[in-house]
N, CA, C and O atoms as a GROMACS GRO file, in nm:
protein
  456
    1UNK      N    1   0.084  -0.118   0.000
    1UNK     CA    2   0.000   0.000   0.000
    1UNK      C    3   0.089   0.124   0.000
    1UNK      O    4   0.206   0.119   0.038
    2UNK      N    5   0.031   0.235  -0.043
    2UNK     CA    6   0.105   0.361  -0.046
    2UNK      C    7   0.021   0.473   0.013
    2UNK      O    8  -0.102   0.470   0.009
    3UNK      N    9   0.091   0.571   0.068
    3UNK     CA   10   0.026   0.689   0.122
    3UNK      C   11   0.116   0.808   0.093
    3UNK      O   12   0.238   0.797   0.093
    4UNK      N   13   0.054   0.923   0.068
    4UNK     CA   14   0.129   1.046   0.044
    4UNK      C   15   0.082   1.148   0.147
    4UNK      O   16  -0.038   1.165   0.169
    5UNK      N   17   0.177   1.215   0.209
    5UNK     CA   18   0.140   1.316   0.308
    5UNK      C   19   0.259   1.399   0.351
    5UNK      O   20   0.373   1.374   0.312
    6UNK      N   21   0.229   1.498   0.434
    6UNK     CA   22   0.332   1.589   0.485
    6UNK      C   23   0.378   1.540   0.622
    6UNK      O   24   0.296   1.510   0.709
    7UNK      N   25   0.509   1.531   0.640
    7UNK     CA   26   0.566   1.493   0.769
    7UNK      C   27   0.544   1.607   0.867
    7UNK      O   28   0.594   1.718   0.847
    8UNK      N   29   0.470   1.580   0.974
    8UNK     CA   30   0.442   1.685   1.071
    8UNK      C   31   0.515   1.665   1.203
    8UNK      O   32   0.530   1.760   1.280
    9UNK      N   33   0.560   1.541   1.232
    9UNK     CA   34   0.630   1.521   1.358
    9UNK      C   35   0.717   1.396   1.353
    9UNK      O   36   0.678   1.293   1.299
   10UNK      N   37   0.837   1.409   1.411
   10UNK     CA   38   0.926   1.295   1.433
   10UNK      C   39   0.919   1.260   1.581
   10UNK      O   40   0.946   1.345   1.666
   11UNK      N   41   0.883   1.138   1.613
   11UNK     CA   42   0.883   1.094   1.752
   11UNK      C   43   1.024   1.050   1.788
   11UNK      O   44   1.105   1.025   1.699
   12UNK      N   45   1.056   1.040   1.918
   12UNK     CA   46   1.193   1.003   1.957
   12UNK      C   47   1.236   0.867   1.900
   12UNK      O   48   1.157   0.773   1.893
   13UNK      N   49   1.364   0.860   1.859
   13UNK     CA   50   1.422   0.737   1.808
   13UNK      C   51   1.427   0.634   1.921
   13UNK      O   52   1.471   0.666   2.032
   14UNK      N   53   1.384   0.512   1.893
   14UNK     CA   54   1.387   0.405   1.992
   14UNK      C   55   1.494   0.304   1.950
   14UNK      O   56   1.503   0.269   1.833
   15UNK      N   57   1.574   0.259   2.046
   15UNK     CA   58   1.677   0.160   2.018
   15UNK      C   59   1.675   0.053   2.126
   15UNK      O   60   1.619   0.073   2.234
   16UNK      N   61   1.735  -0.060   2.095
   16UNK     CA   62   1.742  -0.167   2.193
   16UNK      C   63   1.821  -0.284   2.139
   16UNK      O   64   1.876  -0.279   2.029
   17UNK      N   65   1.826  -0.389   2.219
   17UNK     CA   66   1.895  -0.511   2.181
   17UNK      C   67   1.797  -0.627   2.192
   17UNK      O   68   1.730  -0.643   2.294
   18UNK      N   69   1.789  -0.706   2.088
   18UNK     CA   70   1.701  -0.822   2.085
   18UNK      C   71   1.782  -0.948   2.057
   18UNK      O   72   1.904  -0.945   2.059
   19UNK      N   73   1.712  -1.057   2.032
   19UNK     CA   74   1.781  -1.184   2.008
   19UNK      C   75   1.863  -1.180   1.879
   19UNK      O   76   1.956  -1.260   1.862
   20UNK      N   77   1.830  -1.089   1.787
   20UNK     CA   78   1.904  -1.076   1.661
   20UNK      C   79   2.004  -0.961   1.662
   20UNK      O   80   2.060  -0.927   1.558
   21UNK      N   81   2.029  -0.901   1.779
   21UNK     CA   82   2.125  -0.792   1.789
   21UNK      C   83   2.058  -0.658   1.811
   21UNK      O   84   1.945  -0.650   1.859
   22UNK      N   85   2.130  -0.551   1.775
   22UNK     CA   86   2.081  -0.415   1.794
   22UNK      C   87   1.967  -0.385   1.697
   22UNK      O   88   1.966  -0.434   1.584
   23UNK      N   89   1.872  -0.304   1.742
   23UNK     CA   90   1.764  -0.258   1.656
   23UNK      C   91   1.736  -0.112   1.683
   23UNK      O   92   1.767  -0.059   1.790
   24UNK      N   93   1.676  -0.046   1.583
   24UNK     CA   94   1.632   0.092   1.602
   24UNK      C   95   1.502   0.113   1.526
   24UNK      O   96   1.478   0.052   1.421
   25UNK      N   97   1.418   0.200   1.581
   25UNK     CA   98   1.286   0.225   1.525
   25UNK      C   99   1.256   0.374   1.535
   25UNK      O  100   1.274   0.434   1.641
   26UNK      N  101   1.210   0.433   1.424
   26UNK     CA  102   1.171   0.574   1.420
   26UNK      C  103   1.024   0.582   1.383
   26UNK      O  104   0.984   0.535   1.276
   27UNK      N  105   0.943   0.640   1.470
   27UNK     CA  106   0.802   0.664   1.440
   27UNK      C  107   0.788   0.806   1.388
   27UNK      O  108   0.847   0.900   1.442
   28UNK      N  109   0.708   0.821   1.284
   28UNK     CA  110   0.680   0.954   1.228
   28UNK      C  111   0.529   0.972   1.218
   28UNK      O  112   0.454   0.874   1.209
   29UNK      N  113   0.486   1.096   1.219
   29UNK     CA  114   0.345   1.129   1.200
   29UNK      C  115   0.334   1.208   1.070
   29UNK      O  116   0.399   1.312   1.053
   30UNK      N  117   0.252   1.159   0.978
   30UNK     CA  118   0.226   1.232   0.855
   30UNK      C  119   0.079   1.271   0.851
   30UNK      O  120  -0.006   1.208   0.915
   31UNK      N  121   0.051   1.377   0.775
   31UNK     CA  122  -0.087   1.422   0.756
   31UNK      C  123  -0.119   1.417   0.607
   31UNK      O  124  -0.046   1.474   0.525
   32UNK      N  125  -0.227   1.349   0.573
   32UNK     CA  126  -0.267   1.336   0.433
   32UNK      C  127  -0.336   1.462   0.385
   32UNK      O  128  -0.382   1.544   0.465
   33UNK      N  129  -0.343   1.478   0.253
   33UNK     CA  130  -0.416   1.588   0.192
   33UNK      C  131  -0.561   1.548   0.174
   33UNK      O  132  -0.598   1.432   0.198
   34UNK      N  133  -0.642   1.641   0.134
   34UNK     CA  134  -0.780   1.610   0.102
   34UNK      C  135  -0.877   1.692   0.185
   34UNK      O  136  -0.838   1.773   0.268
   35UNK      N  137  -1.004   1.668   0.160
   35UNK     CA  138  -1.108   1.741   0.231
   35UNK      C  139  -1.106   1.709   0.380
   35UNK      O  140  -1.131   1.797   0.463
   36UNK      N  141  -1.077   1.584   0.414
   36UNK     CA  142  -1.071   1.542   0.554
   36UNK      C  143  -0.932   1.484   0.582
   36UNK      O  144  -0.916   1.362   0.578
   37UNK      N  145  -0.832   1.568   0.609
   37UNK     CA  146  -0.696   1.520   0.632
   37UNK      C  147  -0.690   1.426   0.752
   37UNK      O  148  -0.758   1.447   0.853
   38UNK      N  149  -0.608   1.323   0.740
   38UNK     CA  150  -0.589   1.225   0.847
   38UNK      C  151  -0.444   1.226   0.890
   38UNK      O  152  -0.354   1.246   0.809
   39UNK      N  153  -0.422   1.203   1.019
   39UNK     CA  154  -0.287   1.187   1.071
   39UNK      C  155  -0.261   1.038   1.090
   39UNK      O  156  -0.346   0.966   1.143
   40UNK      N  157  -0.143   0.992   1.046
   40UNK     CA  158  -0.108   0.851   1.053
   40UNK      C  159   0.031   0.837   1.114
   40UNK      O  160   0.125   0.906   1.073
   41UNK      N  161   0.043   0.747   1.212
   41UNK     CA  162   0.173   0.715   1.271
   41UNK      C  163   0.231   0.596   1.195
   41UNK      O  164   0.168   0.491   1.185
   42UNK      N  165   0.352   0.614   1.142
   42UNK     CA  166   0.418   0.512   1.063
   42UNK      C  167   0.553   0.481   1.126
   42UNK      O  168   0.627   0.572   1.163
   43UNK      N  169   0.586   0.351   1.138
   43UNK     CA  170   0.712   0.306   1.195
   43UNK      C  171   0.812   0.275   1.085
   43UNK      O  172   0.778   0.213   0.984
   44UNK      N  173   0.936   0.318   1.106
   44UNK     CA  174   1.046   0.289   1.014
   44UNK      C  175   1.151   0.213   1.095
   44UNK      O  176   1.194   0.260   1.200
   45UNK      N  177   1.191   0.097   1.047
   45UNK     CA  178   1.283   0.011   1.120
   45UNK      C  179   1.420   0.005   1.054
   45UNK      O  180   1.432   0.009   0.932
   46UNK      N  181   1.524  -0.004   1.137
   46UNK     CA  182   1.660  -0.033   1.093
   46UNK      C  183   1.720   0.066   0.996
   46UNK      O  184   1.708   0.187   1.014
   47UNK      N  185   1.786   0.012   0.892
   47UNK     CA  186   1.860   0.097   0.798
   47UNK      C  187   1.770   0.170   0.699
   47UNK      O  188   1.820   0.243   0.613
   48UNK      N  189   1.639   0.153   0.708
   48UNK     CA  190   1.547   0.231   0.624
   48UNK      C  191   1.530   0.373   0.676
   48UNK      O  192   1.471   0.458   0.608
   49UNK      N  193   1.581   0.400   0.797
   49UNK     CA  194   1.572   0.534   0.855
   49UNK      C  195   1.675   0.623   0.785
   49UNK      O  196   1.795   0.600   0.797
   50UNK      N  197   1.628   0.724   0.713
   50UNK     CA  198   1.714   0.818   0.641
   50UNK      C  199   1.683   0.958   0.692
   50UNK      O  200   1.584   1.020   0.654
   51UNK      N  201   1.770   1.008   0.780
   51UNK     CA  202   1.746   1.137   0.846
   51UNK      C  203   1.736   1.252   0.746
   51UNK      O  204   1.669   1.351   0.773
   52UNK      N  205   1.802   1.240   0.630
   52UNK     CA  206   1.796   1.350   0.533
   52UNK      C  207   1.656   1.367   0.473
   52UNK      O  208   1.619   1.477   0.434
   53UNK      N  209   1.579   1.259   0.467
   53UNK     CA  210   1.443   1.267   0.414
   53UNK      C  211   1.342   1.303   0.522
   53UNK      O  212   1.233   1.352   0.492
   54UNK      N  213   1.376   1.279   0.647
   54UNK     CA  214   1.280   1.295   0.756
   54UNK      C  215   1.290   1.433   0.819
   54UNK      O  216   1.343   1.449   0.929
   55UNK      N  217   1.239   1.532   0.747
   55UNK     CA  218   1.238   1.670   0.795
   55UNK      C  219   1.094   1.720   0.799
   55UNK      O  220   1.023   1.711   0.699
   56UNK      N  221   1.050   1.772   0.914
   56UNK     CA  222   0.912   1.821   0.924
   56UNK      C  223   0.879   1.920   0.813
   56UNK      O  224   0.960   2.006   0.779
   57UNK      N  225   0.759   1.907   0.758
   57UNK     CA  226   0.714   1.992   0.650
   57UNK      C  227   0.737   1.933   0.512
   57UNK      O  228   0.683   1.983   0.413
   58UNK      N  229   0.816   1.826   0.503
   58UNK     CA  230   0.849   1.765   0.376
   58UNK      C  231   0.736   1.670   0.333
   58UNK      O  232   0.681   1.596   0.414
   59UNK      N  233   0.704   1.673   0.203
   59UNK     CA  234   0.605   1.580   0.147
   59UNK      C  235   0.673   1.447   0.118
   59UNK      O  236   0.782   1.443   0.060
   60UNK      N  237   0.608   1.338   0.158
   60UNK     CA  238   0.665   1.205   0.142
   60UNK      C  239   0.566   1.111   0.074
   60UNK      O  240   0.445   1.119   0.097
   61UNK      N  241   0.619   1.022  -0.009
   61UNK     CA  242   0.544   0.908  -0.061
   61UNK      C  243   0.596   0.786   0.014
   61UNK      O  244   0.715   0.757   0.008
   62UNK      N  245   0.509   0.716   0.084
   62UNK     CA  246   0.552   0.605   0.169
   62UNK      C  247   0.481   0.478   0.127
   62UNK      O  248   0.358   0.473   0.119
   63UNK      N  249   0.561   0.374   0.099
   63UNK     CA  250   0.507   0.240   0.075
   63UNK      C  251   0.514   0.167   0.208
   63UNK      O  252   0.617   0.173   0.276
   64UNK      N  253   0.407   0.098   0.245
   64UNK     CA  254   0.401   0.039   0.378
   64UNK      C  255   0.319  -0.089   0.380
   64UNK      O  256   0.245  -0.119   0.286
   65UNK      N  257   0.334  -0.164   0.488
   65UNK     CA  258   0.254  -0.281   0.517
   65UNK      C  259   0.182  -0.258   0.648
   65UNK      O  260   0.234  -0.192   0.738
   66UNK      N  261   0.061  -0.312   0.660
   66UNK     CA  262  -0.016  -0.305   0.784
   66UNK      C  263  -0.016  -0.445   0.844
   66UNK      O  264  -0.045  -0.543   0.775
   67UNK      N  265   0.016  -0.454   0.973
   67UNK     CA  266   0.024  -0.584   1.039
   67UNK      C  267  -0.041  -0.573   1.177
   67UNK      O  268  -0.017  -0.478   1.251
   68UNK      N  269  -0.123  -0.672   1.211
   68UNK     CA  270  -0.185  -0.678   1.344
   68UNK      C  271  -0.142  -0.805   1.414
   68UNK      O  272  -0.115  -0.907   1.350
   69UNK      N  273  -0.134  -0.798   1.546
   69UNK     CA  274  -0.098  -0.916   1.626
   69UNK      C  275  -0.176  -0.913   1.757
   69UNK      O  276  -0.215  -0.806   1.805
   70UNK      N  277  -0.198  -1.030   1.812
   70UNK     CA  278  -0.273  -1.043   1.936
   70UNK      C  279  -0.176  -1.067   2.052
   70UNK      O  280  -0.081  -1.144   2.040
   71UNK      N  281  -0.202  -1.001   2.164
   71UNK     CA  282  -0.122  -1.020   2.285
   71UNK      C  283  -0.216  -1.008   2.405
   71UNK      O  284  -0.278  -0.904   2.426
   72UNK      N  285  -0.227  -1.114   2.481
   72UNK     CA  286  -0.313  -1.118   2.600
   72UNK      C  287  -0.457  -1.077   2.570
   72UNK      O  288  -0.519  -1.003   2.646
   73UNK      N  289  -0.510  -1.125   2.460
   73UNK     CA  290  -0.649  -1.098   2.426
   73UNK      C  291  -0.676  -0.964   2.362
   73UNK      O  292  -0.791  -0.933   2.329
   74UNK      N  293  -0.573  -0.883   2.343
   74UNK     CA  294  -0.590  -0.751   2.277
   74UNK      C  295  -0.515  -0.753   2.144
   74UNK      O  296  -0.415  -0.823   2.128
   75UNK      N  297  -0.564  -0.674   2.051
   75UNK     CA  298  -0.502  -0.666   1.919
   75UNK      C  299  -0.430  -0.533   1.903
   75UNK      O  300  -0.480  -0.428   1.943
   76UNK      N  301  -0.311  -0.540   1.843
   76UNK     CA  302  -0.227  -0.423   1.819
   76UNK      C  303  -0.193  -0.418   1.670
   76UNK      O  304  -0.159  -0.520   1.610
   77UNK      N  305  -0.203  -0.300   1.612
   77UNK     CA  306  -0.178  -0.282   1.469
   77UNK      C  307  -0.060  -0.189   1.447
   77UNK      O  308  -0.050  -0.083   1.510
   78UNK      N  309   0.030  -0.229   1.357
   78UNK     CA  310   0.147  -0.149   1.320
   78UNK      C  311   0.138  -0.114   1.172
   78UNK      O  312   0.094  -0.194   1.090
   79UNK      N  313   0.182   0.008   1.139
   79UNK     CA  314   0.198   0.050   1.000
   79UNK      C  315   0.348   0.064   0.980
   79UNK      O  316   0.411   0.156   1.033
   80UNK      N  317   0.407  -0.029   0.903
   80UNK     CA  318   0.553  -0.034   0.887
   80UNK      C  319   0.593   0.006   0.745
   80UNK      O  320   0.551  -0.056   0.647
   81UNK      N  321   0.674   0.112   0.736
   81UNK     CA  322   0.722   0.160   0.606
   81UNK      C  323   0.832   0.068   0.555
   81UNK      O  324   0.916   0.022   0.631
   82UNK      N  325   0.831   0.043   0.424
   82UNK     CA  326   0.941  -0.032   0.363
   82UNK      C  327   1.008   0.047   0.251
   82UNK      O  328   1.111   0.005   0.199
   83UNK      N  329   0.949   0.161   0.214
   83UNK     CA  330   1.012   0.249   0.116
   83UNK      C  331   0.960   0.390   0.136
   83UNK      O  332   0.839   0.411   0.151
   84UNK      N  333   1.051   0.488   0.137
   84UNK     CA  334   1.014   0.628   0.155
   84UNK      C  335   1.079   0.711   0.046
   84UNK      O  336   1.201   0.704   0.026
   85UNK      N  337   0.998   0.790  -0.025
   85UNK     CA  338   1.048   0.881  -0.129
   85UNK      C  339   1.001   1.022  -0.097
   85UNK      O  340   0.884   1.044  -0.066
   86UNK      N  341   1.094   1.117  -0.105
   86UNK     CA  342   1.056   1.258  -0.088
   86UNK      C  343   0.990   1.304  -0.217
   86UNK      O  344   1.040   1.277  -0.326
   87UNK      N  345   0.877   1.374  -0.204
   87UNK     CA  346   0.807   1.420  -0.324
   87UNK      C  347   0.810   1.570  -0.339
   87UNK      O  348   0.738   1.624  -0.423
   88UNK      N  349   0.891   1.641  -0.261
   88UNK     CA  350   0.900   1.786  -0.270
   88UNK      C  351   0.882   1.851  -0.135
   88UNK      O  352   0.836   1.787  -0.041
   89UNK      N  353   0.919   1.979  -0.126
   89UNK     CA  354   0.913   2.050   0.002
   89UNK      C  355   0.772   2.085   0.043
   89UNK      O  356   0.740   2.083   0.162
   90UNK      N  357   0.686   2.117  -0.053
   90UNK     CA  358   0.548   2.154  -0.020
   90UNK      C  359   0.459   2.132  -0.140
   90UNK      O  360   0.507   2.101  -0.249
   91UNK      N  361   0.330   2.148  -0.121
   91UNK     CA  362   0.235   2.131  -0.229
   91UNK      C  363   0.222   2.253  -0.317
   91UNK      O  364   0.140   2.253  -0.409
   92UNK      N  365   0.299   2.359  -0.293
   92UNK     CA  366   0.283   2.483  -0.369
   92UNK      C  367   0.322   2.466  -0.516
   92UNK      O  368   0.273   2.540  -0.600
   93UNK      N  369   0.408   2.370  -0.548
   93UNK     CA  370   0.448   2.351  -0.688
   93UNK      C  371   0.328   2.310  -0.772
   93UNK      O  372   0.319   2.349  -0.889
   94UNK      N  373   0.235   2.230  -0.717
   94UNK     CA  374   0.116   2.192  -0.790
   94UNK      C  375   0.029   2.313  -0.819
   94UNK      O  376  -0.024   2.327  -0.929
   95UNK      N  377   0.016   2.402  -0.720
   95UNK     CA  378  -0.064   2.522  -0.738
   95UNK      C  379  -0.003   2.610  -0.847
   95UNK      O  380  -0.077   2.668  -0.927
   96UNK      N  381   0.129   2.621  -0.850
   96UNK     CA  382   0.195   2.703  -0.950
   96UNK      C  383   0.169   2.647  -1.090
   96UNK      O  384   0.146   2.723  -1.184
   97UNK      N  385   0.172   2.516  -1.103
   97UNK     CA  386   0.144   2.453  -1.232
   97UNK      C  387   0.002   2.487  -1.277
   97UNK      O  388  -0.020   2.517  -1.394
   98UNK      N  389  -0.094   2.483  -1.184
   98UNK     CA  390  -0.231   2.518  -1.218
   98UNK      C  391  -0.241   2.662  -1.264
   98UNK      O  392  -0.310   2.692  -1.361
   99UNK      N  393  -0.171   2.755  -1.195
   99UNK     CA  394  -0.174   2.895  -1.232
   99UNK      C  395  -0.116   2.915  -1.372
   99UNK      O  396  -0.170   2.992  -1.452
  100UNK      N  397  -0.006   2.847  -1.400
  100UNK     CA  398   0.054   2.859  -1.532
  100UNK      C  399  -0.043   2.809  -1.639
  100UNK      O  400  -0.051   2.868  -1.747
  101UNK      N  401  -0.114   2.704  -1.611
  101UNK     CA  402  -0.210   2.650  -1.706
  101UNK      C  403  -0.321   2.752  -1.733
  101UNK      O  404  -0.358   2.775  -1.848
  102UNK      N  405  -0.373   2.813  -1.627
  102UNK     CA  406  -0.479   2.912  -1.644
  102UNK      C  407  -0.428   3.035  -1.719
  102UNK      O  408  -0.501   3.091  -1.801
  103UNK      N  409  -0.305   3.077  -1.693
  103UNK     CA  410  -0.249   3.192  -1.765
  103UNK      C  411  -0.239   3.162  -1.914
  103UNK      O  412  -0.270   3.248  -1.997
  104UNK      N  413  -0.197   3.042  -1.948
  104UNK     CA  414  -0.185   3.003  -2.088
  104UNK      C  415  -0.322   3.003  -2.155
  104UNK      O  416  -0.337   3.051  -2.267
  105UNK      N  417  -0.421   2.951  -2.086
  105UNK     CA  418  -0.557   2.946  -2.142
  105UNK      C  419  -0.611   3.087  -2.160
  105UNK      O  420  -0.678   3.115  -2.260
  106UNK      N  421  -0.584   3.176  -2.066
  106UNK     CA  422  -0.634   3.314  -2.076
  106UNK      C  423  -0.570   3.386  -2.195
  106UNK      O  424  -0.640   3.457  -2.267
  107UNK      N  425  -0.440   3.368  -2.215
  107UNK     CA  426  -0.374   3.436  -2.325
  107UNK      C  427  -0.420   3.380  -2.459
  107UNK      O  428  -0.424   3.453  -2.558
  108UNK      N  429  -0.455   3.251  -2.465
  108UNK     CA  430  -0.506   3.192  -2.588
  108UNK      C  431  -0.640   3.253  -2.625
  108UNK      O  432  -0.667   3.277  -2.742
  109UNK      N  433  -0.724   3.278  -2.526
  109UNK     CA  434  -0.856   3.338  -2.552
  109UNK      C  435  -0.842   3.481  -2.603
  109UNK      O  436  -0.924   3.526  -2.682
  110UNK      N  437  -0.739   3.553  -2.558
  110UNK     CA  438  -0.720   3.691  -2.601
  110UNK      C  439  -0.676   3.699  -2.747
  110UNK      O  440  -0.699   3.802  -2.812
  111UNK      N  441  -0.615   3.594  -2.800
  111UNK     CA  442  -0.566   3.596  -2.937
  111UNK      C  443  -0.672   3.556  -3.039
  111UNK      O  444  -0.647   3.564  -3.160
  112UNK      N  445  -0.788   3.516  -2.995
  112UNK     CA  446  -0.892   3.473  -3.089
  112UNK      C  447  -0.945   3.593  -3.168
  112UNK      O  448  -0.961   3.701  -3.111
  113UNK      N  449  -0.973   3.577  -3.297
  113UNK     CA  450  -1.016   3.688  -3.381
  113UNK      C  451  -1.161   3.732  -3.356
  113UNK      O  452  -1.199   3.838  -3.406
  114UNK      N  453  -1.240   3.660  -3.285
  114UNK     CA  454  -1.379   3.701  -3.263
  114UNK      C  455  -1.410   3.736  -3.121
  114UNK      O  456  -1.523   3.773  -3.089
   0.00000   0.00000   0.00000
């Protein structure tokens, strides 16, 4: 699955030692676009953590898996990222493209002979 949104918060980096050695986990909060924006907490594990891409305000495309597990009769769900791509600093570039399109259409109408 994929989701696109703006990184709004980096939670503290978690580290530890397990049966397979050292591990690290970075949780991030992104906010989706749309009429009803949603905030989603996504976990990034191990060497997939790239600090250069994880800057608040940055737009990200995230490929992820959703996994649930049961523990003592309760269910817990994780959203785990497996690929993160930066898609630009902000959504303003899309707006600029729309403005350029409208400007072109307006100038075309002015050149019509009737």
